[in-house]
Structure formats: structure tokens, C-alpha cells
PDB file of C-alpha atoms and ligand atoms in Angstrom:
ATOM      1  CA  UNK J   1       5.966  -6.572  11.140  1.00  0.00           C
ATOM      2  CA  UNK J   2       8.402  -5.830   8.176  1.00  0.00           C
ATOM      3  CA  UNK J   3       7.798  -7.565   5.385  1.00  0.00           C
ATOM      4  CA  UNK J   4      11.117  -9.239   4.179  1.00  0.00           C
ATOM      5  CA  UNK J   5      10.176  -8.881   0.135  1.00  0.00           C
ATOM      6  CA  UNK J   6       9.548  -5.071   0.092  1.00  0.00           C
ATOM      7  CA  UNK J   7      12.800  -4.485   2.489  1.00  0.00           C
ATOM      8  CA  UNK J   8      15.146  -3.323  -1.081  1.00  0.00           C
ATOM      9  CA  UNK J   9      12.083  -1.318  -2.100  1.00  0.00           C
ATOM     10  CA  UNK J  10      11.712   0.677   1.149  1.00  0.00           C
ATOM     11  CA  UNK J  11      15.454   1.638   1.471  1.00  0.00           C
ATOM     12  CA  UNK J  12      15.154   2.477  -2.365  1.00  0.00           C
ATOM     13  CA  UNK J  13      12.272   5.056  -1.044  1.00  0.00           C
ATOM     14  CA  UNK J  14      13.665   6.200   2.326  1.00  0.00           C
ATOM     15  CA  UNK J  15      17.046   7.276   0.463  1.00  0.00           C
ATOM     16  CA  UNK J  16      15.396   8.916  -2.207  1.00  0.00           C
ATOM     17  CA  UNK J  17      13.750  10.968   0.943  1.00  0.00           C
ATOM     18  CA  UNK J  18      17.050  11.536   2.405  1.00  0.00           C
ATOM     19  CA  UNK J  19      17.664  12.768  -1.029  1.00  0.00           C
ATOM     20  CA  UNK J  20      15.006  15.214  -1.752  1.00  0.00           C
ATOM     21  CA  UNK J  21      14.328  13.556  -4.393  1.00  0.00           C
ATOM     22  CA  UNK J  22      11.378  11.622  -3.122  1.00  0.00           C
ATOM     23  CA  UNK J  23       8.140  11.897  -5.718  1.00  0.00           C
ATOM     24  CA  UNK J  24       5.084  13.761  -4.406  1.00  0.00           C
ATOM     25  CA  UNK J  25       2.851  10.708  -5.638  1.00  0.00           C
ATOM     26  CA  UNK J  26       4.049   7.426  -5.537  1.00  0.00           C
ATOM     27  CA  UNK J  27       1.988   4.338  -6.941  1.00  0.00           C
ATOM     28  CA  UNK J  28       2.415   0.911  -6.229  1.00  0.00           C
ATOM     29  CA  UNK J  29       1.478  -1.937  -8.158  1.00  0.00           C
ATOM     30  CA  UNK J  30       1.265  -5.489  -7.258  1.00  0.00           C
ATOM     31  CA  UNK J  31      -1.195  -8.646  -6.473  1.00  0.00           C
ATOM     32  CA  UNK J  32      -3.717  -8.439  -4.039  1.00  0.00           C
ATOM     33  CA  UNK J  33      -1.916 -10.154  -0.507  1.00  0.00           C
ATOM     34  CA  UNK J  34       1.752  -8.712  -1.936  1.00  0.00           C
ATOM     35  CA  UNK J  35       1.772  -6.091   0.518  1.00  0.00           C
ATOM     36  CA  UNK J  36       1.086  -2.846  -0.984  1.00  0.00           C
ATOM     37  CA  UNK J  37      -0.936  -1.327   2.342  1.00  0.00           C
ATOM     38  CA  UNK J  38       1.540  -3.005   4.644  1.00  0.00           C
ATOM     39  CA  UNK J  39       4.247  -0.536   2.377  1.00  0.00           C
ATOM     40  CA  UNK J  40       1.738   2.144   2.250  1.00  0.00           C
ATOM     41  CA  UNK J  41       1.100   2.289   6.422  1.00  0.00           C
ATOM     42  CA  UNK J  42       4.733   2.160   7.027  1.00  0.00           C
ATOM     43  CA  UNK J  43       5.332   4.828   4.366  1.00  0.00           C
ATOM     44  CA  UNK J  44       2.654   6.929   6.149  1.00  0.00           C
ATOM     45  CA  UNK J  45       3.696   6.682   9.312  1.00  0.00           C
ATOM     46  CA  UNK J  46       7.204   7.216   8.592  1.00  0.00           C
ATOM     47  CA  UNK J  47       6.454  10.780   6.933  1.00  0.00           C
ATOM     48  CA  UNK J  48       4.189  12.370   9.319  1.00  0.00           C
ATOM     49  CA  UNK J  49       6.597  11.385  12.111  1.00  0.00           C
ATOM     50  CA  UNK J  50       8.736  14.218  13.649  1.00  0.00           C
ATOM     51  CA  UNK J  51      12.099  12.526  13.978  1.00  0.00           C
ATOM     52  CA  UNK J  52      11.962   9.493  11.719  1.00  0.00           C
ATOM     53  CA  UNK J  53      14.917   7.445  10.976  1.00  0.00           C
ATOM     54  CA  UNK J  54      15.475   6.138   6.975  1.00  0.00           C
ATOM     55  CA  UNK J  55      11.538   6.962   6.665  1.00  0.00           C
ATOM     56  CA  UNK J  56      10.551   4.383   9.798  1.00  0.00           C
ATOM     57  CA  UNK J  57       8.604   6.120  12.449  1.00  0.00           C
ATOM     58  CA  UNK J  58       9.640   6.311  15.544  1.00  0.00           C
ATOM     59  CA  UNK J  59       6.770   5.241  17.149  1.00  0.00           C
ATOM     60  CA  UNK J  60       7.063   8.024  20.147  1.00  0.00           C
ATOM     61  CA  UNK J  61       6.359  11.302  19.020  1.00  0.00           C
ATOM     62  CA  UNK J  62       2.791  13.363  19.110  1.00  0.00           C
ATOM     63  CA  UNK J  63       2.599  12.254  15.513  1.00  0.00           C
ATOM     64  CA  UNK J  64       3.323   8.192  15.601  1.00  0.00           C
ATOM     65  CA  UNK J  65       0.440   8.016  18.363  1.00  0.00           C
ATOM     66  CA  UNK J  66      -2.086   9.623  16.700  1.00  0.00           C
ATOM     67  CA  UNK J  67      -0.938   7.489  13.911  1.00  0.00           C
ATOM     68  CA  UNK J  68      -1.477   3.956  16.119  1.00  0.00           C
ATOM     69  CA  UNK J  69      -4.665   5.620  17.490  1.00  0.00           C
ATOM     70  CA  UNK J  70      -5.984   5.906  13.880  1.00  0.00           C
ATOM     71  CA  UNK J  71      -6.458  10.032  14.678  1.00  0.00           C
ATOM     72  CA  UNK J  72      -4.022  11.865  12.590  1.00  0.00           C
ATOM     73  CA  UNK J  73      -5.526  14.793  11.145  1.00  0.00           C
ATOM     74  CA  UNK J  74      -3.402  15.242   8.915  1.00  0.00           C
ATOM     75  CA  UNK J  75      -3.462  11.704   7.251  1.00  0.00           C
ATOM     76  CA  UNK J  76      -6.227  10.379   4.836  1.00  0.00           C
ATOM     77  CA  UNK J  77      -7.203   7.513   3.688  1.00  0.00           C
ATOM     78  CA  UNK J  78      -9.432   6.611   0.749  1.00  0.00           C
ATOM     79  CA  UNK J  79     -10.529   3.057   0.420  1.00  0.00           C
ATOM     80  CA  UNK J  80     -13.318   1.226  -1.930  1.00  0.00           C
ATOM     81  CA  UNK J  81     -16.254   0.839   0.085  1.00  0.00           C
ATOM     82  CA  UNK J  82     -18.096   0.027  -3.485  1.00  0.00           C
ATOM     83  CA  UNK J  83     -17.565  -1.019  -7.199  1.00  0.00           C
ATOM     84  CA  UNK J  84     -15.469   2.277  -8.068  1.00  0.00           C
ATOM     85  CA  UNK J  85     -14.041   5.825  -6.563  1.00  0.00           C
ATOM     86  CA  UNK J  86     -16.199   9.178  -7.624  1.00  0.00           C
ATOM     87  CA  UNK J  87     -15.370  12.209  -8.029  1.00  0.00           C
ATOM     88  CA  UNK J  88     -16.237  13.466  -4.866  1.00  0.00           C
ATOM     89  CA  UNK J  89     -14.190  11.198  -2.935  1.00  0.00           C
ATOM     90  CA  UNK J  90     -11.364  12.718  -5.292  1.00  0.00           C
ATOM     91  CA  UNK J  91     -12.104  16.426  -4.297  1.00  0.00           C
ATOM     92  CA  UNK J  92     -11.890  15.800  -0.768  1.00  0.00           C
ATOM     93  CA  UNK J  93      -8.613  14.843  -0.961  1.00  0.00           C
ATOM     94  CA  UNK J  94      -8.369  18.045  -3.142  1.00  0.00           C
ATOM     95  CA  UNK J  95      -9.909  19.808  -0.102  1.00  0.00           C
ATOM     96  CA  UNK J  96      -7.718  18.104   2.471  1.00  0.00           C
ATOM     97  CA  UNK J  97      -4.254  18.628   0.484  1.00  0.00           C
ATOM     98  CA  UNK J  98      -4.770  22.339   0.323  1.00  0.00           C
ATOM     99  CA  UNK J  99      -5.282  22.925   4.164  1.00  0.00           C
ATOM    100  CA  UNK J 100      -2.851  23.449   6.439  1.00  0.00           C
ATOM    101  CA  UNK J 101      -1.141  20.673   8.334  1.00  0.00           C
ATOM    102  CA  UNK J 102      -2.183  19.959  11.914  1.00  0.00           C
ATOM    103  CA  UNK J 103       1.306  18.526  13.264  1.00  0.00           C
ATOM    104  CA  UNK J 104       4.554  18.326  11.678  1.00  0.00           C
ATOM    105  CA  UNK J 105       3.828  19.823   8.154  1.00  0.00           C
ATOM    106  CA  UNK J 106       3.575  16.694   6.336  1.00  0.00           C
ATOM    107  CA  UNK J 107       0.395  15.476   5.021  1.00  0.00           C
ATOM    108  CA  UNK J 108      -0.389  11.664   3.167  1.00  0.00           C
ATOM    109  CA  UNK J 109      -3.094  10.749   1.466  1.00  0.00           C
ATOM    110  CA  UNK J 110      -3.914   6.900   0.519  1.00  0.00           C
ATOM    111  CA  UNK J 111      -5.524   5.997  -1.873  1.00  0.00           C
ATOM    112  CA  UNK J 112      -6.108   1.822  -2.523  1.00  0.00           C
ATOM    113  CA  UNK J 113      -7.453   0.381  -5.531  1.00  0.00           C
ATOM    114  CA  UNK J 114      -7.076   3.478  -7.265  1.00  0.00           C
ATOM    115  CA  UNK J 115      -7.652   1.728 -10.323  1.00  0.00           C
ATOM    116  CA  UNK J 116     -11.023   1.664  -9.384  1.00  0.00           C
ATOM    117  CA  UNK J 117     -11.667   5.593 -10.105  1.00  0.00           C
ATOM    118  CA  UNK J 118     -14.067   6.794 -12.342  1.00  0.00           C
ATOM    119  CA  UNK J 119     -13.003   8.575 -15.560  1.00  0.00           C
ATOM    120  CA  UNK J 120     -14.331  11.399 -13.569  1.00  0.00           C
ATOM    121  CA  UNK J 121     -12.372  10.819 -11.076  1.00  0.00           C
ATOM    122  CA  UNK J 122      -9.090  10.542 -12.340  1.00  0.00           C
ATOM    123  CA  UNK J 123      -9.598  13.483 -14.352  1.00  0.00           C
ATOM    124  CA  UNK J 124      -9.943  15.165 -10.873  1.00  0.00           C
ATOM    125  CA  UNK J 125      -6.818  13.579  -9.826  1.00  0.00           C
ATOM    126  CA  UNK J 126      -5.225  14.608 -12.570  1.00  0.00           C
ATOM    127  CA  UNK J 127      -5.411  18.241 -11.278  1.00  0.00           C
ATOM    128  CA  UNK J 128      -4.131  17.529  -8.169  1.00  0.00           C
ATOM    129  CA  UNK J 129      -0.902  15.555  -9.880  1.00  0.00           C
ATOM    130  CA  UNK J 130      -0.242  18.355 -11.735  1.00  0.00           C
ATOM    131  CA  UNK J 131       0.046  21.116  -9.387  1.00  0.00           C
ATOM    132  CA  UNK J 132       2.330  19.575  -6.717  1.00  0.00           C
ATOM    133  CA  UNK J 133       2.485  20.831  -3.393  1.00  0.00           C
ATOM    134  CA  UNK J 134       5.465  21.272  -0.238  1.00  0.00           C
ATOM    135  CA  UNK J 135       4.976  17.972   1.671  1.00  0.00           C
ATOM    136  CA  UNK J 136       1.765  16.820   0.564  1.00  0.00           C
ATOM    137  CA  UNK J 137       2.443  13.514  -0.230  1.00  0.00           C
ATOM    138  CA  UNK J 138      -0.118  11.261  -2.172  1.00  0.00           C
ATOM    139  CA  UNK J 139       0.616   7.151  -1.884  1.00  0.00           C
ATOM    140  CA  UNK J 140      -2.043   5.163  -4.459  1.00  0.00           C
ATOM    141  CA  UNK J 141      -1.927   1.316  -4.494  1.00  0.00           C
ATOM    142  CA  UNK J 142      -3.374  -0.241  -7.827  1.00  0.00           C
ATOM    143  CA  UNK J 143      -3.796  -4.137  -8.751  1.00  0.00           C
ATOM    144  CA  UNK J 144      -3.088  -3.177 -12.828  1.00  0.00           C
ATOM    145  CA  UNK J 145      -1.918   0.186 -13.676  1.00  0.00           C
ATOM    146  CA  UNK J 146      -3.293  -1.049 -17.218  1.00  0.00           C
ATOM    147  CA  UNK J 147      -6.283  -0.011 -15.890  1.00  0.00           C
ATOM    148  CA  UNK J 148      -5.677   3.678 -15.438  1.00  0.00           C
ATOM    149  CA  UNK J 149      -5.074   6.654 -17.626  1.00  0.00           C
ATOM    150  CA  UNK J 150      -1.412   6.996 -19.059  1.00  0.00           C
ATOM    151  CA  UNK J 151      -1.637  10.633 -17.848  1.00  0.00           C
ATOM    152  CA  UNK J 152      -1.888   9.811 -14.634  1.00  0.00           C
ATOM    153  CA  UNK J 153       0.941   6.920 -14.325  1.00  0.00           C
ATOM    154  CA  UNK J 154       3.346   9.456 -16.136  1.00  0.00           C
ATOM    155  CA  UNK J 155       2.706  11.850 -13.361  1.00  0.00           C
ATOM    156  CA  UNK J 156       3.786   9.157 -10.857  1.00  0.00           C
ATOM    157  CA  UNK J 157       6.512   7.406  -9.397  1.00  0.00           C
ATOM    158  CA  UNK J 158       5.404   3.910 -10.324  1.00  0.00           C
ATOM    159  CA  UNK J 159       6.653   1.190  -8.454  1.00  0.00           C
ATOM    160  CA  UNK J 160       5.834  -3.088  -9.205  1.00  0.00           C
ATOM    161  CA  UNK J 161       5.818  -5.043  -6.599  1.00  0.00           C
ATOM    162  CA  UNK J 162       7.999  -7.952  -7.357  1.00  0.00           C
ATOM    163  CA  UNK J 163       8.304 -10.581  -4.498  1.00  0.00           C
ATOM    164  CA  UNK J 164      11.321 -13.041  -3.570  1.00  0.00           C
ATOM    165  CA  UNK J 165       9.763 -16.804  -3.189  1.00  0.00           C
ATOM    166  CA  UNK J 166      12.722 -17.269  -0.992  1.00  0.00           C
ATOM    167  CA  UNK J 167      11.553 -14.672   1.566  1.00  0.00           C
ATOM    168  CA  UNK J 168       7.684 -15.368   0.947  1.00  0.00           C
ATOM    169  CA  UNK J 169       7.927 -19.168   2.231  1.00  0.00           C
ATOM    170  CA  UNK J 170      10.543 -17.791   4.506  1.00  0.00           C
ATOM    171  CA  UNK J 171       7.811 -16.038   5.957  1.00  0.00           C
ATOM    172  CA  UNK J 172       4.834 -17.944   5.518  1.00  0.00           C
ATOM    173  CA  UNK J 173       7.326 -20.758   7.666  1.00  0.00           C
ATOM    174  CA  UNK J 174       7.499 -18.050  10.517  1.00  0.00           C
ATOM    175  CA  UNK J 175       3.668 -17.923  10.290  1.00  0.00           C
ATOM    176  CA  UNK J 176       3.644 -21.830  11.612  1.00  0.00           C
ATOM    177  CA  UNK J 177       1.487 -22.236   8.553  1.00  0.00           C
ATOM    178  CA  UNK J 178       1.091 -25.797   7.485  1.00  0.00           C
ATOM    179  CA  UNK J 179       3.217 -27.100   4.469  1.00  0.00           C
ATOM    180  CA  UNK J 180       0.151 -27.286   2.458  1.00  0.00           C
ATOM    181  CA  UNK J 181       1.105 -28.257  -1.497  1.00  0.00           C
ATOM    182  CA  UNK J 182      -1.099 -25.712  -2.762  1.00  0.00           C
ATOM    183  CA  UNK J 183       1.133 -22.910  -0.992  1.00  0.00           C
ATOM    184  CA  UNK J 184       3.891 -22.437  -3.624  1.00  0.00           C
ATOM    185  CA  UNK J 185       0.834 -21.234  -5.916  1.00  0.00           C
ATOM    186  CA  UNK J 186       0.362 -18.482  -3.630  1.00  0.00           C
ATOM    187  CA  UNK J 187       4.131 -17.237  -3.109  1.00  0.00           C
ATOM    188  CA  UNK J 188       3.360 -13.596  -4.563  1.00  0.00           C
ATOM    189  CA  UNK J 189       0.460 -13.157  -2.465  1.00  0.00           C
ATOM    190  CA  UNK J 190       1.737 -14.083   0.794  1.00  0.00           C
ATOM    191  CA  UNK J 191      -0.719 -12.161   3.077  1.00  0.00           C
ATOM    192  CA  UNK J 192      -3.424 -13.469   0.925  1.00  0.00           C
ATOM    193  CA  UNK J 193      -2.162 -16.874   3.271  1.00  0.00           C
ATOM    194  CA  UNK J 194      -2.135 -14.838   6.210  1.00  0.00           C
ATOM    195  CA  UNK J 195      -5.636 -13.207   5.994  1.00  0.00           C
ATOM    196  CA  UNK J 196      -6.794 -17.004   5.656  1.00  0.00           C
ATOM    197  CA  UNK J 197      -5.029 -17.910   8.855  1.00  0.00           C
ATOM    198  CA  UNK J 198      -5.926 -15.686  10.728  1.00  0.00           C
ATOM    199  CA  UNK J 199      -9.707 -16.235   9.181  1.00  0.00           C
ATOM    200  CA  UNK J 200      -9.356 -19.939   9.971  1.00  0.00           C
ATOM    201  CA  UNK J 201     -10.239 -20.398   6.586  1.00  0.00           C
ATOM    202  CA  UNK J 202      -6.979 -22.673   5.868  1.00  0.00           C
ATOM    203  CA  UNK J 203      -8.415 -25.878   6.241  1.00  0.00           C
ATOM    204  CA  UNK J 204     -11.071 -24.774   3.782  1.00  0.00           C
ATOM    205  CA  UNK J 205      -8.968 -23.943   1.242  1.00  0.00           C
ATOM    206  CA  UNK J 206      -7.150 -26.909   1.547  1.00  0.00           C
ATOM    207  CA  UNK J 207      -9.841 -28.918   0.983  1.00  0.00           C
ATOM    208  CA  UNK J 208     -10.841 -27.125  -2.339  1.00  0.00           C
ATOM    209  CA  UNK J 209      -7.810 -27.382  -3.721  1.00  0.00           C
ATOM    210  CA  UNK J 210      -7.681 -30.980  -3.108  1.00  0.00           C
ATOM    211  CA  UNK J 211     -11.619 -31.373  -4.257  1.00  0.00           C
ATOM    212  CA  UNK J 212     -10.482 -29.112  -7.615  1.00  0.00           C
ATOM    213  CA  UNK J 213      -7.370 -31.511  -8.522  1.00  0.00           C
ATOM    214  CA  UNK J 214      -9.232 -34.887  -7.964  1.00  0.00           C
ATOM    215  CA  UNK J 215     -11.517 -33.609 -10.447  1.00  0.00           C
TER     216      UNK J 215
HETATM  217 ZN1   ZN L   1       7.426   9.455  15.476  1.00  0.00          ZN
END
């Protein structure tokens, strides 16, 4: 489903595509529940598909159904299983970058949380900023790019996140979520909201927030 808040962003990116002007590494940085991987997946999807219109895949092609089968070959993703990234998840992307495509030609790596990388790790990442390859394309979420080296921010496209209230409660309206008063608080994280719907965990929060203010 597109997310109304990262709509500007997305055409901002796709045109820049159109352009060749589109940056090998591109980092996004927002709140946890903002959207980044929703942005991330589309982005994906919408580069290692072979006829793609304004970067949105077109959901037919060899490549889009290896994409909704969670097969591409020539697609990684890197996410935190523990407390940081090493090194050697790092040099497998390495590995994977420099081998040839399997489909179209383009191939995306993700990498979420990257601020969780080890000083050894972005120094490994690092080398793989700096020597840019054809259509390799590298697409890093982060939660506070104070948290990572300045060297490797300059050497990416950095995006923030910024979210529209109006189209968050827009949304969380469409999501037949209940006007709870403690939802404004959570208007930049809107699929925070939606993870605890769809957790049942609404109620719940509801009644901690209300425990937390009578106190
Ligand atoms: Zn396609």
C-alpha cells in the first residue's frame, strides 16, 4: 500500500532515476514506524524490475515475481538479527555487489539499522562507497545518522524522513483504528500504530497510557 507521507519523496527519487542522476547509495533517516522499509521494498522492487514505470514495479515481469516470492538473486537484504552489524555481514555484500547480475542487470542491497555497524564495519563499507559500481545500488535505512561516521553520510544521498500529520491520521483513519487520545503522540510513527493493530496490542496500549497519565 503507498504510503501517502513518502509520496513527494518517491517522485523526488524516481525522477532523479529518469535523470541519471540517481545516487548509487541512498540512506534514509527517520523514526522507527515512519516507513523507511515500506520506501526501501518499493525502491527495490522498482529497480530490479524490467519495465518499471517512475521507479514502481510492474509487478509482472520474471523480476517482480521473484521479488513477491522473496527469491531474487540478485537482491540482498541485511537486517539486525543482534545488538550490531560485523564486518562479515559487510563483506558479503562486498562479495555479492561484485558478481554478476542474475536478471536484468540491476542489483540492491538493503541494509536496515545501519547505524548499528561496527566501526569495523563501516570501515568496510566505506570501501564499497567509494568505488561505485554500474547498477549496483545500495539502499541503508538508519534511526540517527548521528550515529554513523561522517565519511560515510558524505558518500551518501541522505534523505530525512519528514511526515505530514495530515496524511498520517489520514491514514491511520483508513486503518479503522480507534480515535484513541494518545494517537496524535504517535503521528510520525504511523506504522508503529499499525504493527500494534495488527498485533492486537491496541487495547494494551491504551490502557497504559491511561494508567501512565492518572499517575
Ligand atoms: Zn516488473
Amino acid at each position: 500500500m503507498p504510503l501517502p507521507w513518502l509520496e513527494g519523496l518517491y517522485q523526488q527519487l524516481a525522477q532523479s532515476f529518469t535523470q541519471q542522476r540517481f545516487h548509487h547509495a541512498q540512506l534514509f533517516n527517520g523514526d522507527k514506524g515512519v516507513g523507511k522499509q515500506c520506501l526501501v521494498d518499493s525502491l527495490a522492487d522498482g529497480l530490479l524490475c524490467a519495465s518499471p514505470v517512475n521507479l514502481r514495479a510492474c509487478g509482472n515481469c520474471k523480476s517482480c515475481q521473484l521479488n513477491q516470492a522473496g527469491t531474487h538473486p540478485d537482491k540482498r537484504v541485511v537486517k539486525v538479527e543482534g545488538q550490531t552489524i560485523g564486518v562479515d555481514e559487510i563483506r558479503e555484500i562486498s562479495d555479492f555487489i561484485n558478481h554478476s547480475a542474475a536478471q536484468n542487470g540491476n542489483k540492491v542491497v538493503v541494509l536496515e539499522q545501519c547505524h548499528k555497524m561496527t566501526t569495523a564495519a563501516a570501515n568496510a563499507l566505506l570501501k564499497t562507497l567509494e568505488e561505485p559500481s554500474l547498477r549496483r545500488y545500495l539502499l541503508l535505512t538508519c534511526e540517527q545518522t548521528a550515529l554513523l561516521p561522517a565519511t560515510i553520510l558524505s558518500r551518501c544521498a541522505v534523505h530525512e524522513i519528514k511526515v505530514n500529520s495530515e496524511y498520517t491520521k489520514k491514514w491511520l483513519a483508513s486503518l479503522n483504528i480507534a480515535n484513541y487520545s494518545w494517537l496524535e503522540l504517535f503521528a510520525r510513527q504511523p506504522l508503529l500504530v499499525q504493527q500494534w493493530q495488527n498485533d492486537n496490542q491496541l487495547e494494551a496500549v491504551d490502557s497504559l497510557y491511561k494508567f501512565a497519565t492518572e499517575i
